[in-house]
mmCIF file of C-alpha atoms (C1' of nucleotides) in Angstrom:
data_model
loop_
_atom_site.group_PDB
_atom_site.id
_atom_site.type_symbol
_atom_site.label_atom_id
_atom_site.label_comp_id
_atom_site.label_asym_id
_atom_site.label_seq_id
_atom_site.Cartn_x
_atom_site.Cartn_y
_atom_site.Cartn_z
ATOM 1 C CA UNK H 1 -3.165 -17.013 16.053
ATOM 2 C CA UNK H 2 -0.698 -14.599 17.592
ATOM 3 C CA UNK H 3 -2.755 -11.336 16.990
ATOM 4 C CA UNK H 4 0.548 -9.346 17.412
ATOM 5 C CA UNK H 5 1.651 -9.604 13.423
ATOM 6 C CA UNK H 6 -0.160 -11.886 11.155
ATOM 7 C CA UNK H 7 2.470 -12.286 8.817
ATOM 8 C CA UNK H 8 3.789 -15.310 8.044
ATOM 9 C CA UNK H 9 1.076 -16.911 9.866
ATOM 10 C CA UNK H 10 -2.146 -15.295 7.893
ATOM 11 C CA UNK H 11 -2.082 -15.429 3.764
ATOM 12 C CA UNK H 12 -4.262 -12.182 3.681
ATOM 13 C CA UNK H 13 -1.828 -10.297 5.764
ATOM 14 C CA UNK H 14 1.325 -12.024 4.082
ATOM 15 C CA UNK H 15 -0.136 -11.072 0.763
ATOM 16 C CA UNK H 16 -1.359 -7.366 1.905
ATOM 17 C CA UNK H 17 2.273 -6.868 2.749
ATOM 18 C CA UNK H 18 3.681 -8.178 -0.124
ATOM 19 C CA UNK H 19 1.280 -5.836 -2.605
ATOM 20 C CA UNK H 20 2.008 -2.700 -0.412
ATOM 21 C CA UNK H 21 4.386 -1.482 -2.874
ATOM 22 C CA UNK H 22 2.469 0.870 -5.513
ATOM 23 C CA UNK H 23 3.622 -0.581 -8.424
ATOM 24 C CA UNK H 24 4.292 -4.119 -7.156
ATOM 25 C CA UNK H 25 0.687 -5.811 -8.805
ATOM 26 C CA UNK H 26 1.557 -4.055 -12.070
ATOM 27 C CA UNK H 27 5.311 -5.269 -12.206
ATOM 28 C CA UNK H 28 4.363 -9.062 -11.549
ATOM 29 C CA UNK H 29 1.832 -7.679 -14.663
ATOM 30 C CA UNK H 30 4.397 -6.952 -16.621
ATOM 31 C CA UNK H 31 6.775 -9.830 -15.756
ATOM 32 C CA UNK H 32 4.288 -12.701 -16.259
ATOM 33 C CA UNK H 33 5.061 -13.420 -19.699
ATOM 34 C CA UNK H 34 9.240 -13.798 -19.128
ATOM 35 C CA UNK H 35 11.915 -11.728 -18.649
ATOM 36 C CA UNK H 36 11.963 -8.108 -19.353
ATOM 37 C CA UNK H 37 14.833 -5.617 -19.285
ATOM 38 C CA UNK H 38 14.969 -2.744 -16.349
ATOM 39 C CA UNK H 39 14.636 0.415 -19.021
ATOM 40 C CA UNK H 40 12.237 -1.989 -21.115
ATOM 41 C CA UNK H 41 10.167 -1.846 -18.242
ATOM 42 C CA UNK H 42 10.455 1.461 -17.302
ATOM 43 C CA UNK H 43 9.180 2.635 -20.560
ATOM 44 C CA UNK H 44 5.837 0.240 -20.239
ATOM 45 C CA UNK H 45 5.311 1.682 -16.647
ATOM 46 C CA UNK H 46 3.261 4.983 -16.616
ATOM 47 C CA UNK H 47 6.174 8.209 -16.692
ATOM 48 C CA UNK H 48 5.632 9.266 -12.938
ATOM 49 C CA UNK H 49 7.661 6.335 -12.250
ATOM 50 C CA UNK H 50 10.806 7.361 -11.957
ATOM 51 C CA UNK H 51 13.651 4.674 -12.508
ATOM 52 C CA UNK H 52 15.122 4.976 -8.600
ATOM 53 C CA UNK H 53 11.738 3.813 -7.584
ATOM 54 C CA UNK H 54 11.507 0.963 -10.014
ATOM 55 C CA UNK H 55 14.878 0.282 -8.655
ATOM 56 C CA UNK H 56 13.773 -0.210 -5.036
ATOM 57 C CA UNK H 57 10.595 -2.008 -6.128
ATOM 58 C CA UNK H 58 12.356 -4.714 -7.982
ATOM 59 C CA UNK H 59 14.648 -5.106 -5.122
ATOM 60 C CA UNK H 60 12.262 -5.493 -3.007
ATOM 61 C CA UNK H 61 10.066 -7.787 -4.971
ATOM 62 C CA UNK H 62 13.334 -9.769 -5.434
ATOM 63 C CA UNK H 63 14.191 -9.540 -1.059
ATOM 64 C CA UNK H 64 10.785 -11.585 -0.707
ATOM 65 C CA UNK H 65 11.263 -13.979 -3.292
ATOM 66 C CA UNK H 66 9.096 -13.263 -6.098
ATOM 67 C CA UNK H 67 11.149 -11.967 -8.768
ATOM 68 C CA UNK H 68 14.559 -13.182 -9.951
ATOM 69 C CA UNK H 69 17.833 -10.725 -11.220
ATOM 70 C CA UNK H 70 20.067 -11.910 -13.790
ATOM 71 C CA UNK H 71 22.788 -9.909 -14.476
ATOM 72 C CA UNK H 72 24.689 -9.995 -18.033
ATOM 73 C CA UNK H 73 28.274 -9.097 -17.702
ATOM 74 C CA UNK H 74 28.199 -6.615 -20.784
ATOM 75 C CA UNK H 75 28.956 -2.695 -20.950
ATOM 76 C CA UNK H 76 26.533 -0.978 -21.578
ATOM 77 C CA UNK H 77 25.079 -3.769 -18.638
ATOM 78 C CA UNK H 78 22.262 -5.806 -19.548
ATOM 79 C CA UNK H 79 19.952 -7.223 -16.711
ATOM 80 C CA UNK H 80 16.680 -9.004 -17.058
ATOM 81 C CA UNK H 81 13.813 -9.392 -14.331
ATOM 82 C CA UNK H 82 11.624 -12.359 -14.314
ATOM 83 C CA UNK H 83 9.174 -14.202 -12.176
ATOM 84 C CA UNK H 84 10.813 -16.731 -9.223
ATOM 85 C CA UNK H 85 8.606 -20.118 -8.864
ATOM 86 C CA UNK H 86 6.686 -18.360 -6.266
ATOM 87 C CA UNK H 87 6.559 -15.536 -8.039
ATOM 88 C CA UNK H 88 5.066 -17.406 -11.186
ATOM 89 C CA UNK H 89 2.212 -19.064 -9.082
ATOM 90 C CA UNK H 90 0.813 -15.780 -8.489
ATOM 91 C CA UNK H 91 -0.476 -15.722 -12.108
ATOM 92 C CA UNK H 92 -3.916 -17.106 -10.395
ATOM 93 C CA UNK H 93 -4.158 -13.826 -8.292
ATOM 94 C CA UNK H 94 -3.485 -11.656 -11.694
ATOM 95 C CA UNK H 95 -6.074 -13.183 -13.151
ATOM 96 C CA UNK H 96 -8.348 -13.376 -10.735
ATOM 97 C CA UNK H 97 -7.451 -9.600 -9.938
ATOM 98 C CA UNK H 98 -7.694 -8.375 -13.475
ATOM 99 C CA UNK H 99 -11.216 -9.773 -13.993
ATOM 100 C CA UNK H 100 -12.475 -8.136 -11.073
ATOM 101 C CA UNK H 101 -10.308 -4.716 -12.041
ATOM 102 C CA UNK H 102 -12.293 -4.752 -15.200
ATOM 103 C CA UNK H 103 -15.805 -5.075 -13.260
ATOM 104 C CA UNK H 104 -15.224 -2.386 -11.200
ATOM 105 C CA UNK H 105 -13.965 0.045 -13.691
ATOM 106 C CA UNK H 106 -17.321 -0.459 -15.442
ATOM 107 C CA UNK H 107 -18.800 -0.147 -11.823
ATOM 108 C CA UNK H 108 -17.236 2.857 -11.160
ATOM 109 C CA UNK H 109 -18.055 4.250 -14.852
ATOM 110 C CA UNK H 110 -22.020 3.826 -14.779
ATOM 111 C CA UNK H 111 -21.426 5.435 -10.924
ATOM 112 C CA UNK H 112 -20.143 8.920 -12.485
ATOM 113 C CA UNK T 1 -3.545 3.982 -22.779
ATOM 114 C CA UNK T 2 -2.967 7.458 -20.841
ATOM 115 C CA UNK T 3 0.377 6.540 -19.219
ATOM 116 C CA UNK T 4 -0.060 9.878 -16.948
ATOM 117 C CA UNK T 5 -2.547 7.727 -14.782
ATOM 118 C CA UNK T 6 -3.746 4.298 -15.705
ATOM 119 C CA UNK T 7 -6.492 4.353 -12.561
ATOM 120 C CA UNK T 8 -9.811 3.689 -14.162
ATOM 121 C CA UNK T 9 -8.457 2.162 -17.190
ATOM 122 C CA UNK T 10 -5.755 -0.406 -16.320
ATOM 123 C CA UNK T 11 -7.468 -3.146 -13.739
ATOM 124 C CA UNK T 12 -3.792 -3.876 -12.144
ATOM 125 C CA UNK T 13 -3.159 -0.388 -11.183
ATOM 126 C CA UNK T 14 -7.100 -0.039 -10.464
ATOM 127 C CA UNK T 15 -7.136 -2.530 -8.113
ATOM 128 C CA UNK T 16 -3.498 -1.612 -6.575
ATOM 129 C CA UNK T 17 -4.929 1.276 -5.839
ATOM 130 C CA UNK T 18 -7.746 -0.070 -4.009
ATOM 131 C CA UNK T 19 -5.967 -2.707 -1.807
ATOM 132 C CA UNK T 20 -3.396 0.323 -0.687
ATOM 133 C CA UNK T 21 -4.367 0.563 2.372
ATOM 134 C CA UNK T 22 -2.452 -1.870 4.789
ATOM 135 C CA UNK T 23 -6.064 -3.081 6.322
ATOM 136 C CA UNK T 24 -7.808 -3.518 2.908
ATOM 137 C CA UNK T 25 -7.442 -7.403 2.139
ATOM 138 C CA UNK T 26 -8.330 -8.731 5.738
ATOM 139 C CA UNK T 27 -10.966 -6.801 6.039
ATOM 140 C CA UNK T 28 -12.514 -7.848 2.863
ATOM 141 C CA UNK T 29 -11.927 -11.364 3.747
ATOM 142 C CA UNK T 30 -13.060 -10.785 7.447
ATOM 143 C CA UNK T 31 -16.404 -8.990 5.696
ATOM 144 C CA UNK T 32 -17.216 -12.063 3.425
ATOM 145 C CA UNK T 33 -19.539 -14.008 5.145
ATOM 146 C CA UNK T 34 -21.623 -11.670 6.318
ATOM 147 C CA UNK T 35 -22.405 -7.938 8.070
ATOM 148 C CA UNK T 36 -20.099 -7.467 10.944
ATOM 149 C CA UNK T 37 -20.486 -4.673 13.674
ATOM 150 C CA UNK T 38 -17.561 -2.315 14.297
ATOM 151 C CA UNK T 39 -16.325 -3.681 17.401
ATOM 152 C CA UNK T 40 -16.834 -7.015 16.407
ATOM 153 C CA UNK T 41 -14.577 -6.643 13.530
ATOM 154 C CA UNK T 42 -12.174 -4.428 15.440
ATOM 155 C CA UNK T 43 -12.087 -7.656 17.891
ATOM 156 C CA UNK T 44 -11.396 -10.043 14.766
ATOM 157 C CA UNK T 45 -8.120 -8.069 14.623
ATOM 158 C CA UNK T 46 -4.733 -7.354 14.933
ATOM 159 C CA UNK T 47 -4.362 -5.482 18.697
ATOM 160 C CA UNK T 48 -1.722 -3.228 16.505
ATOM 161 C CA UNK T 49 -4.907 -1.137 14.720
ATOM 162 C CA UNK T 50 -6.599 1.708 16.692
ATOM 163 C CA UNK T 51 -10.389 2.322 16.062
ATOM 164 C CA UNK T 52 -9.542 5.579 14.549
ATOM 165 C CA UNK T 53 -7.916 3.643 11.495
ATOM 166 C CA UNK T 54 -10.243 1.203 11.716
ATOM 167 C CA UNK T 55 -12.562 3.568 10.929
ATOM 168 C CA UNK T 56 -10.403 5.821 8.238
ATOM 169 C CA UNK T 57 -10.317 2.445 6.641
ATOM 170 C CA UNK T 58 -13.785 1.953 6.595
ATOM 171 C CA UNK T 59 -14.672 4.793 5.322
ATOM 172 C CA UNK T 60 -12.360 4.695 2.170
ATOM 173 C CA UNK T 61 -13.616 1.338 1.481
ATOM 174 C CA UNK T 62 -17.346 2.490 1.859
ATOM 175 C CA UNK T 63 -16.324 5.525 -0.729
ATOM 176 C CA UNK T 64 -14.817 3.138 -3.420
ATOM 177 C CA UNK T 65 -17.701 1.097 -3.358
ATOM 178 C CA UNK T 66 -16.525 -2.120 -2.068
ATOM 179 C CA UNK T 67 -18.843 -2.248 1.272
ATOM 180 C CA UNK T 68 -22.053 -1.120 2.687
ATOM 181 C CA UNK T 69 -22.426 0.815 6.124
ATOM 182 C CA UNK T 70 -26.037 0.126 7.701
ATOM 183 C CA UNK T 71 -26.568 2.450 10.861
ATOM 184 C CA UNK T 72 -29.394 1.825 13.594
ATOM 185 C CA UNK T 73 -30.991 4.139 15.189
ATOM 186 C CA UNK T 74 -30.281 3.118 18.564
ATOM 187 C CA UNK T 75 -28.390 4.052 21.834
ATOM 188 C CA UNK T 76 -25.963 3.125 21.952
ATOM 189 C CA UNK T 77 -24.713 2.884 18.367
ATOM 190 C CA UNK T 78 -25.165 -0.308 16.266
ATOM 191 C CA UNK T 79 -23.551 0.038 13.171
ATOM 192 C CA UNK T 80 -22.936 -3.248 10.505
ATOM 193 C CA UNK T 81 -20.907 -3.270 7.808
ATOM 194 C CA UNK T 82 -21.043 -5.525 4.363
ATOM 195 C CA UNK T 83 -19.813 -6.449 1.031
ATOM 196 C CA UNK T 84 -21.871 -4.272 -1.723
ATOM 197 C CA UNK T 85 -22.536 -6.216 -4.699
ATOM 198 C CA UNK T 86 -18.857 -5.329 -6.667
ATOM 199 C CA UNK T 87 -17.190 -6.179 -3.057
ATOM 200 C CA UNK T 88 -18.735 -9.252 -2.979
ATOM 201 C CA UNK T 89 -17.210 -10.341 -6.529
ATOM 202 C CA UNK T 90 -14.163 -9.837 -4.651
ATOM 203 C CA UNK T 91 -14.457 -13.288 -3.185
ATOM 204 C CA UNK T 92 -12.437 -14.735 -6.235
ATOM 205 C CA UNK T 93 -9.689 -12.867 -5.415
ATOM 206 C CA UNK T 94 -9.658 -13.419 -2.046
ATOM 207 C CA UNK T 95 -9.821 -17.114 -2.905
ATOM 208 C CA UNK T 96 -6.876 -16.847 -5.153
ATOM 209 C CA UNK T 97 -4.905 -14.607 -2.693
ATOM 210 C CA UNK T 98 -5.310 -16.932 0.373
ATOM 211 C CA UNK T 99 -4.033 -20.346 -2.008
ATOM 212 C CA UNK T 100 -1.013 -18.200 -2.943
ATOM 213 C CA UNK T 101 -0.565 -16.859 0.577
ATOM 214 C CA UNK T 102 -0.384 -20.012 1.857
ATOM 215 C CA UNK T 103 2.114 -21.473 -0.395
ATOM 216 C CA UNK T 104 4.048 -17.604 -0.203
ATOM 217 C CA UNK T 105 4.283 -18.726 3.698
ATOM 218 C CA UNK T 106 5.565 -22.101 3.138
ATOM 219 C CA UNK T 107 8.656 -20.451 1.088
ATOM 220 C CA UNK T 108 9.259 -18.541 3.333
ATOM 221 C CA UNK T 109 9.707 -21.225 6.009
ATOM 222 C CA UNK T 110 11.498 -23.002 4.331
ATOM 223 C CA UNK T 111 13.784 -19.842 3.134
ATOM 224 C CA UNK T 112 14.631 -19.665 6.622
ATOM 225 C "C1'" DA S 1 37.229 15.286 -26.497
ATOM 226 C "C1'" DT S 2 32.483 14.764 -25.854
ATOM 227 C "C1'" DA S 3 28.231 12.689 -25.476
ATOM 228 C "C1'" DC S 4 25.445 8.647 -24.896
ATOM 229 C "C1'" DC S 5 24.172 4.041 -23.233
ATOM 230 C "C1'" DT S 6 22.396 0.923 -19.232
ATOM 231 C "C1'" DA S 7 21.530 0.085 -14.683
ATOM 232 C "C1'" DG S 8 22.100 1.352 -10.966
ATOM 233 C "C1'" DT S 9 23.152 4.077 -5.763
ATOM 234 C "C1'" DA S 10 23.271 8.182 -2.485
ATOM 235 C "C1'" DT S 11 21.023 11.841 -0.641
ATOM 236 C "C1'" DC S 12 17.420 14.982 0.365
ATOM 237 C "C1'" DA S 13 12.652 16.848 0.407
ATOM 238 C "C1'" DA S 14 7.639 16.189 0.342
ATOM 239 C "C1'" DG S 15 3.499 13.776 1.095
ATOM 240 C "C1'" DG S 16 0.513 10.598 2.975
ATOM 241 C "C1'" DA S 17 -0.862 6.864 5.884
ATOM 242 C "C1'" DG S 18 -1.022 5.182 10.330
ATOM 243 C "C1'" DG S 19 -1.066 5.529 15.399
ATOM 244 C "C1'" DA S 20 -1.988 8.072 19.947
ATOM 245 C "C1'" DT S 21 -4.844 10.811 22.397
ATOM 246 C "C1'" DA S 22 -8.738 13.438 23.560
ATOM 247 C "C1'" DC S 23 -13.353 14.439 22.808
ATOM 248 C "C1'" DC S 24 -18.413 13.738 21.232
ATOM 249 C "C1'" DT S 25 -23.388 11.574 21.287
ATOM 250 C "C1'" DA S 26 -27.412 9.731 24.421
ATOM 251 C "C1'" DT S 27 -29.010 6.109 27.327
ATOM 252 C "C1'" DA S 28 -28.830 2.671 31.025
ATOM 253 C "C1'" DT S 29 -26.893 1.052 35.139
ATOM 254 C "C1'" DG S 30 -24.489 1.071 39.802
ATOM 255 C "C1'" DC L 1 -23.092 11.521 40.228
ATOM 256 C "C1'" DA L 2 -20.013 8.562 37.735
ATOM 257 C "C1'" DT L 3 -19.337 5.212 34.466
ATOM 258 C "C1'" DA L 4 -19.894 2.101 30.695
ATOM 259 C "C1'" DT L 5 -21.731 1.505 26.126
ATOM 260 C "C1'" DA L 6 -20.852 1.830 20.540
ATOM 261 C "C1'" DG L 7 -19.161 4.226 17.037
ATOM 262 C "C1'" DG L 8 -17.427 7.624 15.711
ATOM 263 C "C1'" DT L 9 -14.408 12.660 14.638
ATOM 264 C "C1'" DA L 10 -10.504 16.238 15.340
ATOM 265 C "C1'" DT L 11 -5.911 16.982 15.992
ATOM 266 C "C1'" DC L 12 -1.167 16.153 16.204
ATOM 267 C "C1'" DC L 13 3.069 13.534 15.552
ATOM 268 C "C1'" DT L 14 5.954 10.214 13.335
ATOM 269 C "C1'" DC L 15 7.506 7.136 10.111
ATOM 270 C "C1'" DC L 16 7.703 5.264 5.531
ATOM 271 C "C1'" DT L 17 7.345 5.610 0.758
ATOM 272 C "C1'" DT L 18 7.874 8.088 -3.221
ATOM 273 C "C1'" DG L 19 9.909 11.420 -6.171
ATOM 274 C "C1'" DA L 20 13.763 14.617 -7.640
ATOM 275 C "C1'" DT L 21 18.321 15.251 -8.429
ATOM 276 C "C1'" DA L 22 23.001 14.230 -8.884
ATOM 277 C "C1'" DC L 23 26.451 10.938 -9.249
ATOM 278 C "C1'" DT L 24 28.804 6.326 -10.633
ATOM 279 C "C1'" DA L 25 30.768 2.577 -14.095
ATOM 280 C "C1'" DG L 26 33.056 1.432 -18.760
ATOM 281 C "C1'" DG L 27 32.611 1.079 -23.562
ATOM 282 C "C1'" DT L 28 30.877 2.912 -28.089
ATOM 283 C "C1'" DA L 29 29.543 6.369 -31.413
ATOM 284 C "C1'" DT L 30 30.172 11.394 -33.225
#
DNA sequence: ATACCTAGTATCAAGGAGGATACCTATATG
DNA sequence: CATATAGGTATCCTCCTTGATACTAGGTAT
């Protein structure tokens, strides 16, 4: 293994670099159940979000594959977000990630 | 839900949050089968990190709970590092994460 | 005429994370 | 005496991400 840059050759690094947006888990979240609008899911998004940064996550989650753009040719425009093959196979990780979310909320709970 | 800040209450952002830092994942995985000394795991590595992040990151994963530092009293230092008990339930994650990070890399090759 | 709608982009400022470097501890070894 | 050891911390600098704001399009509603 090249130890220059795992990525591309290590899943953990590929994936760590993938999730390093801040709102990237929650999108793929939100997308996992089919296509949602962009102010749709603005407004399910907590409100420090503002709607340049879900912009440039979406594009970004669409630059690596994961999420696909379709564009309605319709004033006002319409566009819908929704989750690529790859993107859709990720549902394991979700689930896997929101069990263990939940766990350590209560961890963190009986902590305080 | 508060939308202000869904930490502690939403396991998505929860465990965004948690994975932030660009070190998190792989050292999880790298921490899984067992305590690991600090030079051993800075070794295991990517030449790229410095000690002192190695360390930052460390630290923030000791403080959220997710590993155990063990000091001896020795000279020089031996210090060992290892999954608590809610870092070890981590490992279905990571098992999920390194399936789709394999298949994420295989896109991608054949993307290019 | 004016305002509103959606889904953006352009630009700038602020903050935080990471990296580079220097320094610390106390012992053992050459 | 100098150096290596292991595992740090303190400080500074830089880059990247995020957020804030202003602007765009063309059609519809007031």
């Amino acid at each position: 293994m090249d130890k220059k840059d795992l990525f591309g050759l290590c899943p953990y690094v590929t994936s760590q670099k993938i999730l390093s947006g801040k709102w990237s888990i929650y999108l793929l979240y939100l997308l996992k159940d089919g296509p949602v609008r962009f102010n749709e899911l603005k407004r399910m998004m907590p409100e420090e979000i503002t709607h340049t940064t879900l912009s440039r996550q979406l594009k970004s989650l669409e630059e690596e594959g994961l999420i696909v753009r379709k564009e309605y040719s319709q004033i006002p425009p319409k566009v819908e977000y929704f989750l690529s093959e790859i993107g859709n196979k990720f549902d394991k990780v979700l689930l896997a990630l929101g069990e263990w979310g939940e766990e350590y909320i209560e961890f963190i709970k009986e902590k305080a």
